[in-house]
Structure formats: structure tokens, C-alpha cells
Short mmCIF file of C-alpha atoms and ligand atoms in Angstrom, two decimals:
data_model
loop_
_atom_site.label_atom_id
_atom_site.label_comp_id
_atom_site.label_asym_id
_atom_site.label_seq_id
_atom_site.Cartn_x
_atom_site.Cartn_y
_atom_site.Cartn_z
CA UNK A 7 15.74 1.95 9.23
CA UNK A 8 14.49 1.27 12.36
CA UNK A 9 10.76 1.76 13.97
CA UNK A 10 10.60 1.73 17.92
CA UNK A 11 12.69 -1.99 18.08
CA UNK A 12 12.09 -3.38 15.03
CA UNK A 13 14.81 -3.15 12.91
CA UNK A 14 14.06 -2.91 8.80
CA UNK A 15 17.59 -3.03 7.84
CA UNK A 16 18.99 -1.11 4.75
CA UNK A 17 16.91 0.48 2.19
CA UNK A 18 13.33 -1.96 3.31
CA UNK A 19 10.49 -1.39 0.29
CA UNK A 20 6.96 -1.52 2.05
CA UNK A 21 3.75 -2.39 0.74
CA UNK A 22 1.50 0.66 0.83
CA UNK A 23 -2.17 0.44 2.75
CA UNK A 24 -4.66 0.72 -0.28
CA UNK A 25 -8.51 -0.45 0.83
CA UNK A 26 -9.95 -2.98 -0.99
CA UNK A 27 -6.03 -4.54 -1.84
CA UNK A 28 -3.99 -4.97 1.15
CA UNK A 29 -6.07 -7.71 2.75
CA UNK A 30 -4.05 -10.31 5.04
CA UNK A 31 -3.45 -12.82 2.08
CA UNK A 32 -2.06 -10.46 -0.30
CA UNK A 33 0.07 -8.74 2.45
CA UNK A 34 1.53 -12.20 3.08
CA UNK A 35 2.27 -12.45 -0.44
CA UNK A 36 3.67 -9.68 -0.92
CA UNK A 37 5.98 -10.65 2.47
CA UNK A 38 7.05 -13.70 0.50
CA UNK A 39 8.15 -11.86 -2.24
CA UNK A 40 10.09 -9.50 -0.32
CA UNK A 41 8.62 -6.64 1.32
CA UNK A 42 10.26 -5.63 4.57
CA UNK A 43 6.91 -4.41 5.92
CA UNK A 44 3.03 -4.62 5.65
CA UNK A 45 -0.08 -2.56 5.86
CA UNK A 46 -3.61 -3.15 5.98
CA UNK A 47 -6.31 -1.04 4.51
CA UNK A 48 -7.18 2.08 6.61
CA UNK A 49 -9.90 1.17 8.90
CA UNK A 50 -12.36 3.56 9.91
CA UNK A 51 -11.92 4.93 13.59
CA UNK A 52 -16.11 5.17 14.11
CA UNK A 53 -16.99 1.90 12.19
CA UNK A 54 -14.16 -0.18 14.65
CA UNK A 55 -15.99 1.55 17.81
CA UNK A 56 -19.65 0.75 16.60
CA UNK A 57 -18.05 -2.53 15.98
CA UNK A 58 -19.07 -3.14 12.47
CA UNK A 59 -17.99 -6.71 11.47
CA UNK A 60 -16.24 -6.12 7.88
CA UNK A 61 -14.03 -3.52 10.02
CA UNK A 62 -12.78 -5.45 12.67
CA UNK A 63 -12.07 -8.53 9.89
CA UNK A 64 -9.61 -5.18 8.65
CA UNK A 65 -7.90 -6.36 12.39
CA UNK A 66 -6.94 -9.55 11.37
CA UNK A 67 -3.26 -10.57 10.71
CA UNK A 68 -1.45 -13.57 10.02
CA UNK A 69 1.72 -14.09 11.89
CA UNK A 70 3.37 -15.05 9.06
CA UNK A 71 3.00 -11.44 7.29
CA UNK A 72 4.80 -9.60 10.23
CA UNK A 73 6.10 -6.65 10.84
CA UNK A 74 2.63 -5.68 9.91
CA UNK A 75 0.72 -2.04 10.34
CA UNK A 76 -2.56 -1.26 10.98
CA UNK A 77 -3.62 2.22 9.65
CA UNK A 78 -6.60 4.25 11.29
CA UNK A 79 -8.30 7.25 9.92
CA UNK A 80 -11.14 9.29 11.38
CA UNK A 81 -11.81 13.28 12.33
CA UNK A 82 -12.18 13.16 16.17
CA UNK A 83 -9.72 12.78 18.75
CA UNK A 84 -11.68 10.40 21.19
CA UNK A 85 -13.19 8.23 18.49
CA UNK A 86 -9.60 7.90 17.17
CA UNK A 87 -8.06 7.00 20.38
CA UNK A 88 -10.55 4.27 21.09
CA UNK A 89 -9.96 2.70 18.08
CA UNK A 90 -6.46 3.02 18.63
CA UNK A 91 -6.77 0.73 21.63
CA UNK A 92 -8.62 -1.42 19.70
CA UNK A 93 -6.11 -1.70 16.95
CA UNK A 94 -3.28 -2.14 19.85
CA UNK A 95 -4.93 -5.73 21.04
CA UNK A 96 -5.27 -6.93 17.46
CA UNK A 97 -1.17 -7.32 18.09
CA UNK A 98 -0.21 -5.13 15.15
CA UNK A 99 4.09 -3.78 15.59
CA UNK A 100 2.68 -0.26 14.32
CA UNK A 101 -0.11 2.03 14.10
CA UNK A 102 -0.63 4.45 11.33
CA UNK A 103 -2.28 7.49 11.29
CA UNK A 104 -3.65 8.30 7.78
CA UNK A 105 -3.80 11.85 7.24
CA UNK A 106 -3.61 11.36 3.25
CA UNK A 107 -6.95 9.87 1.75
CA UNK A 108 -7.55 12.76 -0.60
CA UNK A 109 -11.47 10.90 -1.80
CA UNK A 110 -14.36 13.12 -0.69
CA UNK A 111 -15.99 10.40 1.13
CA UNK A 112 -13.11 10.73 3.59
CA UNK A 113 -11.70 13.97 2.72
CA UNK A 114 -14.59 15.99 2.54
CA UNK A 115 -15.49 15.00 5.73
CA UNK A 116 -12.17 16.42 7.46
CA UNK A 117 -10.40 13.14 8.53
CA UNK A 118 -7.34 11.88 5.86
CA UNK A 119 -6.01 14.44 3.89
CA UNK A 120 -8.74 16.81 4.73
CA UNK A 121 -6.62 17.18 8.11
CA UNK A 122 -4.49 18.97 5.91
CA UNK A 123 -6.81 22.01 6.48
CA UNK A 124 -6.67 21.18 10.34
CA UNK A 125 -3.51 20.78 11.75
CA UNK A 126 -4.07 22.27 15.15
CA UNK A 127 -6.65 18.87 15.12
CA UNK A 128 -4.24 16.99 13.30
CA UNK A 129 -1.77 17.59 15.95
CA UNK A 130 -3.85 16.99 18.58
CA UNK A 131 -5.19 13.49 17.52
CA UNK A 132 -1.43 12.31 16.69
CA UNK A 133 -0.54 13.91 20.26
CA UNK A 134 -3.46 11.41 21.81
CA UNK A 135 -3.20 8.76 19.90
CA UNK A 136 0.41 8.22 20.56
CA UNK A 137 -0.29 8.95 24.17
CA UNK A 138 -2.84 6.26 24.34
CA UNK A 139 -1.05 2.83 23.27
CA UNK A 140 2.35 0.92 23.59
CA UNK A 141 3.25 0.31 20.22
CA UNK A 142 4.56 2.89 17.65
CA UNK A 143 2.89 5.10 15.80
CA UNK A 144 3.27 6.93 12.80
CA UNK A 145 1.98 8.82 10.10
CA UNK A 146 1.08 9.17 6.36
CA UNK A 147 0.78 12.12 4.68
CA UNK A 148 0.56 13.99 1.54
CA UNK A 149 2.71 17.16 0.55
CA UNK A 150 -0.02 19.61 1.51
CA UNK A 151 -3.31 20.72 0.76
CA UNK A 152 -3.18 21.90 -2.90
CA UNK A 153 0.11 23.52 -5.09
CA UNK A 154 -0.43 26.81 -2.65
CA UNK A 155 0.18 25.19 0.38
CA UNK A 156 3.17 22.77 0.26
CA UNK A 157 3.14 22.38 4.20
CA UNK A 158 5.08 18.68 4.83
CA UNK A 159 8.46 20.33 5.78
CA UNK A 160 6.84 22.75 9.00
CA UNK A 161 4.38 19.81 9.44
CA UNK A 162 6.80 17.16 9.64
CA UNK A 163 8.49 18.38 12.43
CA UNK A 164 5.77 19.31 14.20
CA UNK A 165 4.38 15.38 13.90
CA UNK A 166 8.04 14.25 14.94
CA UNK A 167 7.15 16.64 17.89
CA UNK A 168 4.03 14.66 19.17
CA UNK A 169 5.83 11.50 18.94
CA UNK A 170 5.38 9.54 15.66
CA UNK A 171 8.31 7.45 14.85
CA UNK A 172 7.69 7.65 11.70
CA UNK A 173 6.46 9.61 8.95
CA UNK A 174 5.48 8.19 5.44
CA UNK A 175 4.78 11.29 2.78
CA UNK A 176 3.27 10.72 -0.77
CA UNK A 177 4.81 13.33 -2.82
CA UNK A 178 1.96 14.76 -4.27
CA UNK A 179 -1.32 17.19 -2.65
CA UNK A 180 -4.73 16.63 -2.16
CA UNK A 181 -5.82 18.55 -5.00
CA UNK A 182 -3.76 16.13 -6.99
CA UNK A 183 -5.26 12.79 -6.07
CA UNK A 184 -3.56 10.79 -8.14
CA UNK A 185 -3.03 12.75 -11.30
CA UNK A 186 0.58 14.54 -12.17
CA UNK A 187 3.80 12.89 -11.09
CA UNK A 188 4.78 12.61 -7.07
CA UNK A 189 7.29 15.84 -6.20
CA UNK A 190 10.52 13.75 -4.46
CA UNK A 191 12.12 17.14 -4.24
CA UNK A 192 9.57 18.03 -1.79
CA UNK A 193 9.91 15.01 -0.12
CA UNK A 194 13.81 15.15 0.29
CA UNK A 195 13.79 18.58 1.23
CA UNK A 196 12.14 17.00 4.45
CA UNK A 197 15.36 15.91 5.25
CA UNK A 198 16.92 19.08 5.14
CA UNK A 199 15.55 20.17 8.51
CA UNK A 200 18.59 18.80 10.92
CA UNK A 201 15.96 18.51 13.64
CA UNK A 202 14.12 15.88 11.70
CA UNK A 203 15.32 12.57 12.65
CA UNK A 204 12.30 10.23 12.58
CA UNK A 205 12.82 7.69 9.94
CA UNK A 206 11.16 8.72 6.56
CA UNK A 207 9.62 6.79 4.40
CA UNK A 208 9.50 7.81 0.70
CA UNK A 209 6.14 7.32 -1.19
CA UNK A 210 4.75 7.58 -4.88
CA UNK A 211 5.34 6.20 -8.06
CA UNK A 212 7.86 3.88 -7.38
CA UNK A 213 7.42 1.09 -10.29
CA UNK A 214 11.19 0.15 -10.34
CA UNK A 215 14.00 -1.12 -8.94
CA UNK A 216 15.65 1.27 -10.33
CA UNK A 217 13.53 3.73 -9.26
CA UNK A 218 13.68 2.83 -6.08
CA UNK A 219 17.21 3.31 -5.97
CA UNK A 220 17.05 6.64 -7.01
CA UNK A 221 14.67 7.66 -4.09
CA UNK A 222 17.37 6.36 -1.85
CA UNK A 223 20.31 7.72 -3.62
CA UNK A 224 19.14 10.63 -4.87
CA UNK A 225 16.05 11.65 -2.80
CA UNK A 226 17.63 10.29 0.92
CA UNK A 227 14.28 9.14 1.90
CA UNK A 228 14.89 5.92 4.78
CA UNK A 229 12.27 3.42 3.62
CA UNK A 230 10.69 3.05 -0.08
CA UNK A 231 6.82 2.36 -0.18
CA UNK A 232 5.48 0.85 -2.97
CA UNK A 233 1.75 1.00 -3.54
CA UNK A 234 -0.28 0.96 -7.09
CA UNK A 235 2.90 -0.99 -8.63
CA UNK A 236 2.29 -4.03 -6.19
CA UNK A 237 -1.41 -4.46 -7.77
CA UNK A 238 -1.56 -7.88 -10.13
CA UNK A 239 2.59 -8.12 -9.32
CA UNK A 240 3.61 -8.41 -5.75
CA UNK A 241 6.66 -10.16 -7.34
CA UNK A 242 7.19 -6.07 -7.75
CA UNK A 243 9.13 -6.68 -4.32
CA UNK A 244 11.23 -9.44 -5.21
CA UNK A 245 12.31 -7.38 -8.31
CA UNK A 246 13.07 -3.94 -5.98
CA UNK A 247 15.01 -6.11 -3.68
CA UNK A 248 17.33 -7.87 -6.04
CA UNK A 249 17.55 -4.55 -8.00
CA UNK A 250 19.22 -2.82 -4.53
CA UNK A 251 21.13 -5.88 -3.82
CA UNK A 252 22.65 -5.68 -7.12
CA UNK A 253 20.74 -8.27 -9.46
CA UNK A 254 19.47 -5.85 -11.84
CA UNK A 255 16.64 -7.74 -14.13
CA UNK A 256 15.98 -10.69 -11.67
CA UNK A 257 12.62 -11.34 -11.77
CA UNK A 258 10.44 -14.72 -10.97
CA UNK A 259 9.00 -16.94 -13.83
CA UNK A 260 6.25 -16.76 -15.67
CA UNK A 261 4.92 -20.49 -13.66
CA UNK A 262 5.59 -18.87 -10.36
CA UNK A 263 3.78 -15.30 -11.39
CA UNK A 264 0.76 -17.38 -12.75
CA UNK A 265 1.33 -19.85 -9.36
CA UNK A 266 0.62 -16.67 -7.08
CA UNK A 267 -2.26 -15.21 -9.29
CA UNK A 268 -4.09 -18.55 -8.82
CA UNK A 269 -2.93 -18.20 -5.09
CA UNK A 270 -4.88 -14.92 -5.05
CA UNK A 271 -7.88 -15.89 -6.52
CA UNK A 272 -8.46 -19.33 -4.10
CA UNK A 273 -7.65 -17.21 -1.31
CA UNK A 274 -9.68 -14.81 -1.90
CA UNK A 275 -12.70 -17.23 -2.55
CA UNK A 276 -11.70 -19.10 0.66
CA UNK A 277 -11.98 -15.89 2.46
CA UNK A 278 -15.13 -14.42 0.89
CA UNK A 279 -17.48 -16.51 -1.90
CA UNK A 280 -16.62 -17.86 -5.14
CA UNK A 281 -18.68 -14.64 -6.79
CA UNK A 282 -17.37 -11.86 -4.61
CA UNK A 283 -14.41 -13.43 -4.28
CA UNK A 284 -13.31 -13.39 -8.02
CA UNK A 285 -14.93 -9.97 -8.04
CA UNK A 286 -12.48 -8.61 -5.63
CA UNK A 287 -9.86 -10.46 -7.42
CA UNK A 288 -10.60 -8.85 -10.69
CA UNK A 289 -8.87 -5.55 -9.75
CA UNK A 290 -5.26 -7.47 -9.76
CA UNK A 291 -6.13 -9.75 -13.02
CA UNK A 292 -6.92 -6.36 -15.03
CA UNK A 293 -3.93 -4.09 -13.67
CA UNK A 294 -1.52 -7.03 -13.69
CA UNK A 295 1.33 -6.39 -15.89
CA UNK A 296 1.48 -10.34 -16.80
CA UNK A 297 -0.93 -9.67 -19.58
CA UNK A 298 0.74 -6.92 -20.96
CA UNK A 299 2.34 -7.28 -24.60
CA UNK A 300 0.06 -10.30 -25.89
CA UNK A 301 -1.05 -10.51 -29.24
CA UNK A 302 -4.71 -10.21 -29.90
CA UNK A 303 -5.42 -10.27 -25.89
CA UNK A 304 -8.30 -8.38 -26.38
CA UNK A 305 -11.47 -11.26 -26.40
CA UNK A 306 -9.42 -13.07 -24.07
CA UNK A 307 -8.74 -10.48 -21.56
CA UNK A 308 -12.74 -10.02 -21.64
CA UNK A 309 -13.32 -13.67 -21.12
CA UNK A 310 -10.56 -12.96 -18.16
CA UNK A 311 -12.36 -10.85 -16.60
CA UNK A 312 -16.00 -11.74 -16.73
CA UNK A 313 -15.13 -15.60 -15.66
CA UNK A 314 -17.43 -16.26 -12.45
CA UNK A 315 -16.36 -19.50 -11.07
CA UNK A 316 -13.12 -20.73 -9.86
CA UNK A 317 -12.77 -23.17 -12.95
CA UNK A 318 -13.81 -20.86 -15.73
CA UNK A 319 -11.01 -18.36 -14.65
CA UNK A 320 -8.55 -20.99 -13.91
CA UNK A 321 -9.22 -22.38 -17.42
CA UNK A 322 -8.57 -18.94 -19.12
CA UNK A 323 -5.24 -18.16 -16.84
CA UNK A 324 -4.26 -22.02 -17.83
CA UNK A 325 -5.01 -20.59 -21.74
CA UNK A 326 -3.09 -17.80 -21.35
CA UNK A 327 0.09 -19.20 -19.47
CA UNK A 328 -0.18 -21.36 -22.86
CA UNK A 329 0.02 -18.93 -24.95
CA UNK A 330 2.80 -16.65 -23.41
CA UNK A 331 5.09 -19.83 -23.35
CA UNK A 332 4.74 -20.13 -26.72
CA UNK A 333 4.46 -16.82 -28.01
CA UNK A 334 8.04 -16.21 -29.22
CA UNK A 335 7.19 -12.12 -28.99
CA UNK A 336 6.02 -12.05 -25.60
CA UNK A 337 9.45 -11.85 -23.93
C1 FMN B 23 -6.75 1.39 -4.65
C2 FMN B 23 -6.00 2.26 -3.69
C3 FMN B 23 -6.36 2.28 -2.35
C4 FMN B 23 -5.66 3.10 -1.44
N1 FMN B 23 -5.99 3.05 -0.12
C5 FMN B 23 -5.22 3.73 0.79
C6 FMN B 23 -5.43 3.58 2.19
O1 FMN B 23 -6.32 2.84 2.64
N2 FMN B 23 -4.63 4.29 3.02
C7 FMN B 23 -3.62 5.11 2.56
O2 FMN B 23 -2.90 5.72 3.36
N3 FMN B 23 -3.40 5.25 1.26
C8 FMN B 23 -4.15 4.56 0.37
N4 FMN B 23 -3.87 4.65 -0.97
C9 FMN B 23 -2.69 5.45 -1.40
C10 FMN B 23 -1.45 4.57 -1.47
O3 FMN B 23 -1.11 4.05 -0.20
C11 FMN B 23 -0.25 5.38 -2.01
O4 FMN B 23 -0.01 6.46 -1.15
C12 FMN B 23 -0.50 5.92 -3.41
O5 FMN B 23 -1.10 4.95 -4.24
C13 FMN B 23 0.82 6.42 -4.05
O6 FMN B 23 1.76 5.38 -4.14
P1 FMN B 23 2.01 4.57 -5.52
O7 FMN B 23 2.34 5.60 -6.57
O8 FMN B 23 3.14 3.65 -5.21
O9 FMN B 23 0.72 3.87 -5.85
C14 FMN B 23 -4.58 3.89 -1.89
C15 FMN B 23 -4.24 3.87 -3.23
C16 FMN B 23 -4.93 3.07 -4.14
C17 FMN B 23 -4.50 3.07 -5.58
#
């Protein structure tokens, strides 16, 4: 797959933009562990222009993460383009469009998916967006509004059309959100258009390498994104990626999982507080798949996740690292 010059390779897995998740350090991780390409939490068009400090921190990367996206939403073409701009001297390879954020706060308000109701004005922002900066753009979508108006095939032309070079599609609608299973038919059939020829990149609920290599196989999709799967396991990449190359089962040890959870967690601190920073930390601990299968986890997954400090939560994880060694079952 390749985007504008930069060149993905065969089959490259990408980390999905999910707010409050894909912050620089766990992008980097997740770059470490094998994912061909990176993207930040969407960033709010009108909050970047009014210059709101936790939105241009969204701008920051780390060299090391590269190729790395930065993903815009908003409702209005000139607010969009200005941020755009903005976004282009932050150094990111791409810019994404998100035309998929199905919550009301966004949605409700027109920009993400609700510019699934739009797309004269969807059309026009990609149009002017890709018009106003140097680097490539492209696009995430869902399917289409709701189960009455399966749209991406029509659209996805018509946002090849105003330039993407690009286009990422979640396989389900709106009126979905994130219930029901993600429709790769849809999402191949895409591909059936012959004039089509934008990379595409495959998205929703990819937990496997295995089914990974199905959406490539079966579902012809260019690219694989991974997002939900990635939370508490970026070592999620590591397994895709040795899966397509072959190593079915390869995984990282339990040491090096635990190693990268700490990793998270001082991060995380570094880059917030101690308090805030374990709190935004908690999300991973609780959906992390590390913890799944223990005996009598219960207490201790409370004690998990209502540790405040640094050491309390360090003592736990050192607990249950412990107790997974040992427990015979666990594997
Ligand atoms: C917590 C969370 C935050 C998300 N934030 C964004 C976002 O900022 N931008 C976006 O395009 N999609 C966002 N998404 C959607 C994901 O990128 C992805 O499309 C969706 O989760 C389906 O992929 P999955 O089944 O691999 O999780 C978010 C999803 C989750 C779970």
C-alpha cells in the first residue's frame, strides 16, 4: 500500500484514532510492536483555531512513532481548512478527515458521521481541505447513515474524486455505533467499482491475526486498521504481523506485556499527574486481555483499578505477574 510517497508495504495493520487512547506514547508503542502506521485522536477543527491548549498538545508527535496521522473533524469548510494548515506545520505524513464519529456530541452536531446526511458539504470540505495543504489527505468513514442508506460505494468514489488518497471505512452505520458486527461485504464491494483505485483501508473488528488475514484474503481491503483490540494489548500488532508473515501463535511474554503496561502507566503520569494520569491509564488496565482467565481475579482486579499512586498499582501489577507465573491454569 502506498499513501502519496510513503510506502506501507504488504498487508500494513494501523492503529485506529480513538480519543482519549491514541496519545503520542501509546502510538509509539504500538509502533514498537508493529504497526505500520499511527493516528492521533481526532482533534476538533474550532477548538485548534481558538487555540485551546489540550488540542494543540493532540499536535504533538514523536519522531520515533512515524508515519503518523493527524485526524480533524468539524462541520464547516473554513474552520476545517484552517485547522488543516495548522495540522500541516505540526509535520504530520497525513491528514485525516473523520467523517465517522457516530456520538451525538459530534454527530448531532453535523460534523463526523453526521456528514453522512451532508455529502454535498462533505464533499466540499474534503474538496478544500485537500486543496489547502501539501501533505495527503484522506478519509474515514462509516458504511452510511443507518441500514436504509448503505451509501460508501457512490460515496467512495466521489471522495477519490476530490482527491483523498485514501479512504479508511468502518463497516458498520451510524445508527449502529458500535453494536452488531462490522459488514466486510460492504466494505469489499468498494472494490468492485474499477474506477476506485485509492488505497483502502479495511476497518472493524479485527481482534486477530487471523482475522486480519481474512480481510485481506477474503475481503481485498489494502491496509487492516485495528482499533478497540489495541486497548490494554498493543502487542495486538506484533501478534497480526507475525500471524501474516506466517508465525501463527507468536506472541510476546508475559514480562514484556507487564514491561509495557508499566511503560504506560509512567508515561502517562510523566505526561499528565500521578492522579489523572493513572485515571487515564485505567481504561487499558480494565480492557486488557492480560487479566483475562485468572482465578478469583475479582478483589484483585478492584484493588487494580482503584490504586491511586504509582506504587500502589505497581505493587498490584507486581502481585499479579506473580500469580499468572505460577498459576499452572492461566496458560
Ligand atoms: C474509545 C474509542 C475512541 C474512538 N475515537 C475515534 C476517533 O477519535 N476518530 C475516529 O475516526 N474513530 C474513533 N473511534 C473509532 C475507531 O477508530 C474504530 O473505527 C472503531 O473502534 C472500529 O474498529 P475496531 O472494531 O477495531 O475497534 C473510536 C473508538 C473507540 C472505541
Amino acid at each position: 500500500m502506498k499513501i502519496g510517497k510513503i510506502d506501507f508495504g504488504n498487508k500494513p495493520v494501523v492503529l485506529a484514532p480513538m480519543e482519549d487512547v491514541t496519545d503520542t506514547s501509546f502510538r509509539l508503542i504500538c509502533k514498537e510492536q508493529g504497526a505500520d502506521m499511527v493516528y492521533s485522536e481526532f482533534v476538533s477543527a474550532d477548538a485548534l483555531i481558538r487555540n485551546i491548549a489540550a488540542t494543540t498538545r493532540k499536535l504533538t508527535i514523536n519522531p520515533a512513532e512515524r508515519p503518523t496521522v493527524i485526524q480533524i473533524y468539524g462541520r464547516e469548510v473554513e474552520p476545517m481548512v484552517e485547522a488543516a494548515k495548522m495540522v500541516e506545520a505540526a509535520g504530520p505524513d497525513i491528514l485525516d478527515i473523520n467523517f465517522g464519529c457516530p456520538v451525538k456530541k459530534v454527530a448531532g452536531k453535523g460534523a463526523g458521521a453526521g456528514m453522512l446526511r451532508d455529502i454535498p458539504k462533505m464533499l466540499e470540505i474534503t474538496t478544500a481541505v485537500v486543496k489547502a495543504v501539501n501533505i495527503p489527505v484522506t478519509v474515514k468513514t462509516r458504511i452510511g447513515w443507518d441500514c436504509n442508506s448503505i451509501i460508501i460505494r457512490d460515496l467512495a468514489e466521489q471522495l477519490q474524486d476530490c482527491g483523498i488518497e485514501a479512504l479508511t471505512v468502518h463497516g458498520r452505520t451510524r445508527s449502529q455505533m458500535y453494536t452488531g458486527n462490522a459488514d466486510w461485504n460492504v466494505i469489499a464491494s468498494i472494490k468492485d467499482n474499477q474506477r476506485f483505485r485509492i488505497p483502502l483501508i479495511g476497518n472493524g473488528d479485527i481482534t486477530s491475526g487471523q482475522l486480519a488475514k481474512e480481510a485481506f484474503d477474503k475481503y481485498g481491503v489494502d491496509g487492516v486498521m485495528v482499533g478497540r483490540a489495541s486497548i490494554g494489548a498493543p502487542w495486538i500488532f506484533h501478534e497480526i504481523k507475525s500471524y501474516l508473515n506466517g508465525n501463527s501463535n507468536e506472541t510476546i511474554s508475559i514480562k514484556e506485556k507487564f514491561d509495557i503496561l508499566r511503560r504506560q502507566i509512567r508515561e502517562s503520569i510523566d505526561r499528565i499527574d500521578e492522579y489523572r494520569g493513572i485515571l487515564h491509564i485505567r481504561r487499558h488496565l480494565a480492557a486488557s486481555p492480560l487479566f483475562k482467565g485468572i482465578s478469583h481475579f475479582r478483589d484483585t482486579r478492584i484493588e487494580m483499578l482503584r490504586a491511586s499512586t504509582f506504587n500502589e498499582l505497581d505493587e498490584v501489577l507486581a502481585k499479579i505477574e506473580k500469580r499468572i507465573n505460577n498459576e499452572y491454569s492461566y496458560e
